[in-house]
CSV table of C-alpha atoms and ligand atoms in Angstrom, one decimal:
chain,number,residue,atom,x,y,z
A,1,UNK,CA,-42.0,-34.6,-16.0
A,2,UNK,CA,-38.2,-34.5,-14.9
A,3,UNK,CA,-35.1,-32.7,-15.1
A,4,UNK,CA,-34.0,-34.2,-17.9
A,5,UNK,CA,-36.9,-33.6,-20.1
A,6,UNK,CA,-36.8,-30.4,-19.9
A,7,UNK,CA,-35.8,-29.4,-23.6
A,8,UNK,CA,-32.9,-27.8,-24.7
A,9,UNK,CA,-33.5,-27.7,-28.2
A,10,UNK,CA,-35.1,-24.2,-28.9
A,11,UNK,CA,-34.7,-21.8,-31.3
A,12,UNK,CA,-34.3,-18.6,-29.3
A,13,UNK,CA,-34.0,-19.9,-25.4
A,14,UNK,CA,-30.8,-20.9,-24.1
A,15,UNK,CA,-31.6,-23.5,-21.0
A,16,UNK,CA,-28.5,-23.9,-18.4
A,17,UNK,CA,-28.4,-26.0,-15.2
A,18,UNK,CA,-26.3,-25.9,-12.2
A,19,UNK,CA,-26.6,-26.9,-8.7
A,20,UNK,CA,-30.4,-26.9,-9.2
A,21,UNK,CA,-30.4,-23.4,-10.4
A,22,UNK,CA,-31.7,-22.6,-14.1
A,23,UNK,CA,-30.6,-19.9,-16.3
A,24,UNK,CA,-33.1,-19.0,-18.9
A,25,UNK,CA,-31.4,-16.6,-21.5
A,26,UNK,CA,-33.4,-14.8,-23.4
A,27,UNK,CA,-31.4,-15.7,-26.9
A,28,UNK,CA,-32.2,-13.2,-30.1
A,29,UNK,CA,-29.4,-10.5,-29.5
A,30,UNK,CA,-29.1,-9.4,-33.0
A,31,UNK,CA,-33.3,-8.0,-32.8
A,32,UNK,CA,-32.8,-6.8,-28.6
A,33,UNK,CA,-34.0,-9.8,-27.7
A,34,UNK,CA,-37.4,-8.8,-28.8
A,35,UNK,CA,-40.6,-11.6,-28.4
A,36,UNK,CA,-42.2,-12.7,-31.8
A,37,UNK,CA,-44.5,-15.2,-31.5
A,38,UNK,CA,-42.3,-18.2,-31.8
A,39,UNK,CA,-40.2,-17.0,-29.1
A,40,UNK,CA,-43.4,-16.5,-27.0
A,41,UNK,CA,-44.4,-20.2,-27.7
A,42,UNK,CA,-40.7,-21.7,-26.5
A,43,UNK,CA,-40.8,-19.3,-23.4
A,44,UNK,CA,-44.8,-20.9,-22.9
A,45,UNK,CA,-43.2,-24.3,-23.5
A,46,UNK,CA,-40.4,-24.4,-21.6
A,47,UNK,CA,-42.0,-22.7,-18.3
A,48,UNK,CA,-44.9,-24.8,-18.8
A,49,UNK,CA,-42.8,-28.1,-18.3
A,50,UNK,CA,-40.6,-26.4,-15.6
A,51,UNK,CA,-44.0,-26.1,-13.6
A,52,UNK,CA,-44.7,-29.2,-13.8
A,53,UNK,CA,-41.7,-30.5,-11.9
A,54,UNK,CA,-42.1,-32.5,-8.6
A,55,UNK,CA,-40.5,-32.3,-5.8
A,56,UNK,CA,-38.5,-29.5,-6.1
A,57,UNK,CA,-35.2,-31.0,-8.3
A,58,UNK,CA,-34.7,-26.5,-9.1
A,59,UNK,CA,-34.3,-24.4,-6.0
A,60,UNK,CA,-34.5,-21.2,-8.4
A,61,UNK,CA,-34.5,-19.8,-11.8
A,62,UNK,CA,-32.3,-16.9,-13.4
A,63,UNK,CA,-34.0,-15.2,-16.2
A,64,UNK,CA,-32.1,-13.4,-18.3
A,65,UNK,CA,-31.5,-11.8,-22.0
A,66,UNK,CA,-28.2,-13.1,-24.1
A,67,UNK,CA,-25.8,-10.3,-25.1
A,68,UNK,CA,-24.8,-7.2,-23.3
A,69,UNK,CA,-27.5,-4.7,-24.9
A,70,UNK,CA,-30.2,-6.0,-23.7
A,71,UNK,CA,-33.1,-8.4,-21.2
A,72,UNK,CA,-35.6,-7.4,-23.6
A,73,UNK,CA,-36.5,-4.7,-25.6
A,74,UNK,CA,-40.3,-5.4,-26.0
A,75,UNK,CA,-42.6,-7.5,-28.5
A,76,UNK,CA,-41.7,-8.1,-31.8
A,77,UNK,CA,-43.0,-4.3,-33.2
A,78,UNK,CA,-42.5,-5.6,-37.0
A,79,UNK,CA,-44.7,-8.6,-36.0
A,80,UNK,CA,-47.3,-6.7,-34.0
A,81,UNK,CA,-47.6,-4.0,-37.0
A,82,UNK,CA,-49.3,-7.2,-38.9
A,83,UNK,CA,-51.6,-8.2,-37.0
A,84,UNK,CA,-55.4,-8.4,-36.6
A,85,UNK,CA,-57.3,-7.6,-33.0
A,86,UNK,CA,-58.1,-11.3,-32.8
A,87,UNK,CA,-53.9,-12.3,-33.8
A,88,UNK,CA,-53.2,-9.5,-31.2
A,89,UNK,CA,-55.2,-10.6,-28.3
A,90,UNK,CA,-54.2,-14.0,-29.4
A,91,UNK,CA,-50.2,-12.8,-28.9
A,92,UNK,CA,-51.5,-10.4,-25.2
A,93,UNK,CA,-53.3,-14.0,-23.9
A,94,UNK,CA,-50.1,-15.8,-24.6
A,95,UNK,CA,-47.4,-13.6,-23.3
A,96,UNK,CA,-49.7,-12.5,-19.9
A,97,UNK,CA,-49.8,-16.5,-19.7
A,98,UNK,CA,-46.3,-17.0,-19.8
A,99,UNK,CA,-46.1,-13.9,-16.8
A,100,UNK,CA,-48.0,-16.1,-14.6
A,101,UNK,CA,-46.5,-19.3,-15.5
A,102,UNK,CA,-42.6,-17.4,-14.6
A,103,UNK,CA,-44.7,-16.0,-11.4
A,104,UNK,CA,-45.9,-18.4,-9.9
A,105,UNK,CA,-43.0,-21.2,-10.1
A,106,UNK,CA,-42.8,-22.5,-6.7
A,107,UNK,CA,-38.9,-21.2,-6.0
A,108,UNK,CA,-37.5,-17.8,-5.8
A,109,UNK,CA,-37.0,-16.3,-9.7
A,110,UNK,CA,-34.8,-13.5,-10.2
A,111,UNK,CA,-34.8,-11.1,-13.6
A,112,UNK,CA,-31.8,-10.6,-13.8
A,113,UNK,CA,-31.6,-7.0,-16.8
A,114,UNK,CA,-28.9,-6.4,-18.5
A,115,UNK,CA,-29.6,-3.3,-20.7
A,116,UNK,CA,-32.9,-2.5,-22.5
A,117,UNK,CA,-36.2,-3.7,-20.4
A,118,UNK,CA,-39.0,-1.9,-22.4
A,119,UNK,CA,-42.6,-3.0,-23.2
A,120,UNK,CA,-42.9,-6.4,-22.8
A,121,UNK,CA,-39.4,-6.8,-21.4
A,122,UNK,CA,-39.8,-4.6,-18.9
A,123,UNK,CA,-43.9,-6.6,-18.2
A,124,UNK,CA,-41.3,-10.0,-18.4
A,125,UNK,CA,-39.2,-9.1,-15.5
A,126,UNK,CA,-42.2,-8.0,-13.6
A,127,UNK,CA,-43.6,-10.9,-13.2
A,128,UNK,CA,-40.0,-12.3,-11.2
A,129,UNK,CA,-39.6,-12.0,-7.5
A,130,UNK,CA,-36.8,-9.4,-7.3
A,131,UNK,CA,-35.8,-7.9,-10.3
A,132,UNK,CA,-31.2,-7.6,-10.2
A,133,UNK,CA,-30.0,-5.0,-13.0
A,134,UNK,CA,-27.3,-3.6,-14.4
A,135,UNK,CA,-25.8,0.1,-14.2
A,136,UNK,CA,-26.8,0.5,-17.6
A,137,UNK,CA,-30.0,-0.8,-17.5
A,138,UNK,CA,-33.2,0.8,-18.8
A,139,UNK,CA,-36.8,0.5,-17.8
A,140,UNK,CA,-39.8,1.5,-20.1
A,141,UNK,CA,-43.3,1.1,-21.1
A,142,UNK,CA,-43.3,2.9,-24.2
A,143,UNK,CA,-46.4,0.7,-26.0
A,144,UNK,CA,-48.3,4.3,-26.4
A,145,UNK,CA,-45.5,5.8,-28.6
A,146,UNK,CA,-46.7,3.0,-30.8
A,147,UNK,CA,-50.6,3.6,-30.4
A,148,UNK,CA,-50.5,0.8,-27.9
A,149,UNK,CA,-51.2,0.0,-24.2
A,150,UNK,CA,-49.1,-3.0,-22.5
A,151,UNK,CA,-50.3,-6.2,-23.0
A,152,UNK,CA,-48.2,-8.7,-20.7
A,153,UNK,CA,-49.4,-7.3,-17.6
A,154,UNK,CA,-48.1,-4.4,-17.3
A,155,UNK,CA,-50.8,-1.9,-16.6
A,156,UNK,CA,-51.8,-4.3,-13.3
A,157,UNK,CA,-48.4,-5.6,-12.0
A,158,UNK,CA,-46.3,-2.0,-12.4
A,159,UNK,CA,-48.8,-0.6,-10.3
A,160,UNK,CA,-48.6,-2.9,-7.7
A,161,UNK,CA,-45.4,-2.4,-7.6
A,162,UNK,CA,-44.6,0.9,-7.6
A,163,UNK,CA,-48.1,2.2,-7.1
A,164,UNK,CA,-51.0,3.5,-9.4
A,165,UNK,CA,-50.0,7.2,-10.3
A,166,UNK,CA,-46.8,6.4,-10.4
A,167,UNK,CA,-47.4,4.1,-13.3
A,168,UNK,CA,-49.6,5.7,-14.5
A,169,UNK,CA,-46.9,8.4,-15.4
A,170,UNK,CA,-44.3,5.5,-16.4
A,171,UNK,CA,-47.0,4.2,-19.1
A,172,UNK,CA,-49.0,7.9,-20.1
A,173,UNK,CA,-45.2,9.2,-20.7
A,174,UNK,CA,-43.4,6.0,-22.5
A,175,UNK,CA,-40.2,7.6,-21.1
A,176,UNK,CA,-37.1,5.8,-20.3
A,177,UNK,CA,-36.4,5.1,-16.6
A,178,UNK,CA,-32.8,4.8,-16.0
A,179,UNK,CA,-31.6,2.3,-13.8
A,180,UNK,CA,-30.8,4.8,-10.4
A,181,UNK,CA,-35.0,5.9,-10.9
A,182,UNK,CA,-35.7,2.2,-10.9
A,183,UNK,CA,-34.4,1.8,-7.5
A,184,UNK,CA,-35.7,4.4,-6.0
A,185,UNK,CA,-39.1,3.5,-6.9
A,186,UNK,CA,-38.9,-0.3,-5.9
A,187,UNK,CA,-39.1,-1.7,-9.2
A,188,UNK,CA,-35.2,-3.0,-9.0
A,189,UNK,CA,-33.6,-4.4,-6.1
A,190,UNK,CA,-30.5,-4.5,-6.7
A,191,UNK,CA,-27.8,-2.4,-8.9
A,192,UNK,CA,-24.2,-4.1,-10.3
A,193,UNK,CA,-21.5,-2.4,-12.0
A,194,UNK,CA,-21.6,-5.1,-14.8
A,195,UNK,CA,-23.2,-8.3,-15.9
A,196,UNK,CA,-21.2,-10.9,-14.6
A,197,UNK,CA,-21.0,-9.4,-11.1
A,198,UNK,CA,-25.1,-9.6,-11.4
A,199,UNK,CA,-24.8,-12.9,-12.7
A,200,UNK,CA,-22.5,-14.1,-9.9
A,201,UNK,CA,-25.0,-12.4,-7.0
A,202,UNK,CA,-28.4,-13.8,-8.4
A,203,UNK,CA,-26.5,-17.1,-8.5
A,204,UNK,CA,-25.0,-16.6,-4.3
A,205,UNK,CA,-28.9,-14.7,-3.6
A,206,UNK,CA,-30.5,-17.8,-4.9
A,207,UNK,CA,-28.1,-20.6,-3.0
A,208,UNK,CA,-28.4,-19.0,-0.1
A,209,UNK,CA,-32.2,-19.3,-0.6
A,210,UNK,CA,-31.9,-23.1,-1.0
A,211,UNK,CA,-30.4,-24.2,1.8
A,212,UNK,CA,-34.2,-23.2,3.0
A,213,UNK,CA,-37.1,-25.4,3.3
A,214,UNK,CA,-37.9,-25.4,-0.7
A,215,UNK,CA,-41.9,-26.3,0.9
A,216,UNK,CA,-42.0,-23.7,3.3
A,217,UNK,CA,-41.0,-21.0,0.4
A,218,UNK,CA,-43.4,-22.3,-2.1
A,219,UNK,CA,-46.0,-22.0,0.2
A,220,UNK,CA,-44.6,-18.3,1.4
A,221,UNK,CA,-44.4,-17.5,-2.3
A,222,UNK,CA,-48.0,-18.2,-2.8
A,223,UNK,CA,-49.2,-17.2,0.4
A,224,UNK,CA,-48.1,-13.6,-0.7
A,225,UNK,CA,-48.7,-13.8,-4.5
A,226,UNK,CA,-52.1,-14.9,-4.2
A,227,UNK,CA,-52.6,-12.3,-1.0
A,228,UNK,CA,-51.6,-9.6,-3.5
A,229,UNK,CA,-55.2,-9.8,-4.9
A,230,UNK,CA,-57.3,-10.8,-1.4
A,231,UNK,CA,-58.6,-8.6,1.1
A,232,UNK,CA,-56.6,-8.3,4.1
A,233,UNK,CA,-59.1,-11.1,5.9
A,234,UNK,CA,-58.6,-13.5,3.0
A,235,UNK,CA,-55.3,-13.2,2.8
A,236,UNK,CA,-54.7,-13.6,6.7
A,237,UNK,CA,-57.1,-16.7,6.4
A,238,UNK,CA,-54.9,-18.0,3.2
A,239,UNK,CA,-51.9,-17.3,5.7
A,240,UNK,CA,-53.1,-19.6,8.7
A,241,UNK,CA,-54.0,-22.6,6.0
A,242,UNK,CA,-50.8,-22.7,4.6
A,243,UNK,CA,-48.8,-22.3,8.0
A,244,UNK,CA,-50.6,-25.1,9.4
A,245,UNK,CA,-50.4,-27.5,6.5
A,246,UNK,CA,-46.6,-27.3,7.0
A,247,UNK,CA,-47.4,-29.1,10.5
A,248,UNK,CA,-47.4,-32.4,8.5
A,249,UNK,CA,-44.7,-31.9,6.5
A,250,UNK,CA,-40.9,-33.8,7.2
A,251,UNK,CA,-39.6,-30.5,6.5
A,252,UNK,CA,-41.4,-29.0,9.7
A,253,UNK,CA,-40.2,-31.4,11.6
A,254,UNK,CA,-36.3,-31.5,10.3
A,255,UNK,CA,-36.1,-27.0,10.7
A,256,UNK,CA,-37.6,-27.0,14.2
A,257,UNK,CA,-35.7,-30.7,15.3
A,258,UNK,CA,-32.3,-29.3,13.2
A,259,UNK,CA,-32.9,-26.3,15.8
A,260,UNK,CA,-33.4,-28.0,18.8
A,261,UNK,CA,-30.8,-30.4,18.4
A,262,UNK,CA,-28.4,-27.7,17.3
A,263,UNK,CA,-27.2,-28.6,14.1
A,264,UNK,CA,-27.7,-27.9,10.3
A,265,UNK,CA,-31.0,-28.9,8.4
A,266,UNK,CA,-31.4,-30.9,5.3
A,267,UNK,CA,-34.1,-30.2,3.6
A,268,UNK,CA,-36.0,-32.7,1.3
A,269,UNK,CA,-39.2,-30.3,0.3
A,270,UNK,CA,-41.5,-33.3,1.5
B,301,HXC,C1,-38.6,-5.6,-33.1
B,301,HXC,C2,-36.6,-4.7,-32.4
B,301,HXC,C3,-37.2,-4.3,-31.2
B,301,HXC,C4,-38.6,-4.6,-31.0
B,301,HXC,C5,-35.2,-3.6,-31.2
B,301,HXC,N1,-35.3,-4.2,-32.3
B,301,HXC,N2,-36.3,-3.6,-30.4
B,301,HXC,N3,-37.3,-5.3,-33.3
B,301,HXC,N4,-39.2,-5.3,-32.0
B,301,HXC,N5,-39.2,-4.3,-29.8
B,301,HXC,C6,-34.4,-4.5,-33.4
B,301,HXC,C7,-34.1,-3.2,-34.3
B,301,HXC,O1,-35.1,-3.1,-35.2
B,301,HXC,C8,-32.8,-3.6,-34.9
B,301,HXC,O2,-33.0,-4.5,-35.9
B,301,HXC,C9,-32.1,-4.3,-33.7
B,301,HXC,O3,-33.1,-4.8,-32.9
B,301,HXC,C10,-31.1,-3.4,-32.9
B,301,HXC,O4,-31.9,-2.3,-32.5
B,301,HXC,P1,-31.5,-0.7,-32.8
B,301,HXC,O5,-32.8,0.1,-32.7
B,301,HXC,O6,-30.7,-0.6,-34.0
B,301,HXC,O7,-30.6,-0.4,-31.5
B,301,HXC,P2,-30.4,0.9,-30.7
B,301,HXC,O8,-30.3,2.1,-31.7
B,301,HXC,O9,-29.4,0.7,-29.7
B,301,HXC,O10,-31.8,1.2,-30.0
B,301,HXC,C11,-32.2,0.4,-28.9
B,301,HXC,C12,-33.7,0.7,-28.6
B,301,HXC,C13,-34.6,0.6,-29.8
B,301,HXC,C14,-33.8,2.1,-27.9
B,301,HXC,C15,-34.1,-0.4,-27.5
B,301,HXC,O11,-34.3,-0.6,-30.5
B,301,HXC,C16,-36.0,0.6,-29.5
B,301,HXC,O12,-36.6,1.7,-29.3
B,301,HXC,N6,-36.7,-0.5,-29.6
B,301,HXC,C17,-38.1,-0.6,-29.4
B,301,HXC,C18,-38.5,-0.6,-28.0
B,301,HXC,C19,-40.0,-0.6,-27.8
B,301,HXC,O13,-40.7,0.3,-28.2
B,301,HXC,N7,-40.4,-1.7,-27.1
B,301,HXC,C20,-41.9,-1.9,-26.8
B,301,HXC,C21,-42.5,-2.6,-27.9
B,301,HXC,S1,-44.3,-2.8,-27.6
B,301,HXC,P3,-32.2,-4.3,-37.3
B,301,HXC,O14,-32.7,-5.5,-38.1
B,301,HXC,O15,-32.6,-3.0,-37.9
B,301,HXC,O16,-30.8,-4.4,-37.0
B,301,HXC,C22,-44.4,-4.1,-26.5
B,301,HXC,C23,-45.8,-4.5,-26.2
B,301,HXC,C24,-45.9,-5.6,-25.2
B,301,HXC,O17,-43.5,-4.6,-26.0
B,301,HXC,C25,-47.3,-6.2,-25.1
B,301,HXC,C26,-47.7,-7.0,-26.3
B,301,HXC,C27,-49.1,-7.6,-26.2
């Protein structure tokens, strides 16, 4: 799989590359943006063959929503009304599959909210590195207003985010969080006036990344992903296998000799 066969073709995703970043737009504005199922399958589809990429030709992804109303305001709630247990876990199995496709791609991934980020939109940009947002974005797991819990991870990545009782009120309560509350608790990074500004700084927060050993963060990025669920001994174990594979890498050699010889290093990811 290369660059160039990544599709641009779909019905609802808008693809765009530049400089080795992707934008991914989320692209149903008329309906918020909302997943159906065919939506799901083009987001499973195109981060599926983004994953399988080698050697780093994307330094980092921008994930987005079209429009200025919204990243996403949930599921599809006309299509979930329809369907049986068996349709619905089939639609929770594919959307928590797509979270951990977007989480772990092996390059930095900002979700990047411009408005509503509720339910499964909200689940969506949890599974990014750093969530960037808007002033007037809006955070939300309102699934039990409907009778429903989340099913794209959210009941097991908001807490380890903001912590248990904490989401535990977010979910219990469905309220809205503005986006001011979503930085104080960790769950945005950053705020921007408007969503070109955002646009602009995931783009400059992303470059900067990239000048960066595109090997040593994949391996940070998983190092810490995967440590997320180890004990502290696993994780510290994980940490020293990882660190010491880079010893054979080119890109070991070209940071530390870049350093020593005192000039800039280029990177290949090998
Ligand atoms: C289907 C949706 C939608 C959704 C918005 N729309 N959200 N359609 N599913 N989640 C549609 C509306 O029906 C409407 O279509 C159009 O988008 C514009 O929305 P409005 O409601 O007219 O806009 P507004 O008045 O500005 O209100 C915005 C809003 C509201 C507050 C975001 O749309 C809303 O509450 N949406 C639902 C949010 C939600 O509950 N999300 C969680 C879903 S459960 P028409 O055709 O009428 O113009 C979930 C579970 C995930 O995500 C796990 C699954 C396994």
């Amino acid at each position: 799989m290369n660059i160039d066969s990544i599709s641009d073709s779909y019905q609802f995703l808008k693809l765009n590359l530049d400089n080795r970043i992707l934008t991914l737009s989320i692209d149903r504005p008329k309906k918020l943006n909302a997943l159906d199922l065919t939506l799901l399958q083009e987001l499973d589809d195109a981060t599926s063959n983004i994953r399988q990429l080698k050697d780093f030709p994307l330094r980092g992804l921008i994930f987005t929503g079209s429009g200025e109303k919204a990243f996403i305001a949930g599921a599809d709630i006309g299509q979930m009304s329809k369907m049986s247990p068996l349709e619905a876990e089939h639609f929770a199995v594919l959307g928590q599959k797509v979270s951990l496709l977007i989480e772990d791609l092996p390059f930095p991934v900002i979700a990047a909210v411009n408005g509503f980020a509720l339910g499964g939109g909200c689940e969506m940009a949890l599974s990014a590195d750093f969530i960037f947002a808007t002033r007037n974005a809006v955070f939300g797991q309102p699934e039990v207003k409907l009778g429903l819990i989340p099913g794209f991870g959210g009941t097991q990545r908001l807490a380890k985010v903001v912590g248990r009782n904490r989401a535990k009120e977010i979910i219990f309560s469905g309220r809205n969080l503005k986006v001011e509350e979503a930085l104080e608790i960790g769950l945005v990074l950053k705020i921007f006036e408007d969503k070109e500004s955002m646009m602009n700084e995931s783009r400059a927060t992303l470059e900067l990344m990239s000048k960066n050993s595109p090997l040593a963060i994949a391996k940070a990025k998983k190092v810490m992903n995967r440590g997320n669920d180890l004990t502290i001994s696993n994780g510290l174990e994980l940490e020293s296998e990882q660190f010491s594979q880079l010893f054979a890498s080119q890109d070991m050699k070209e940071g530390t000799g870049a350093f020593l010889e005192k000039r800039q290093a280029q990177f290949s990811g090998k």
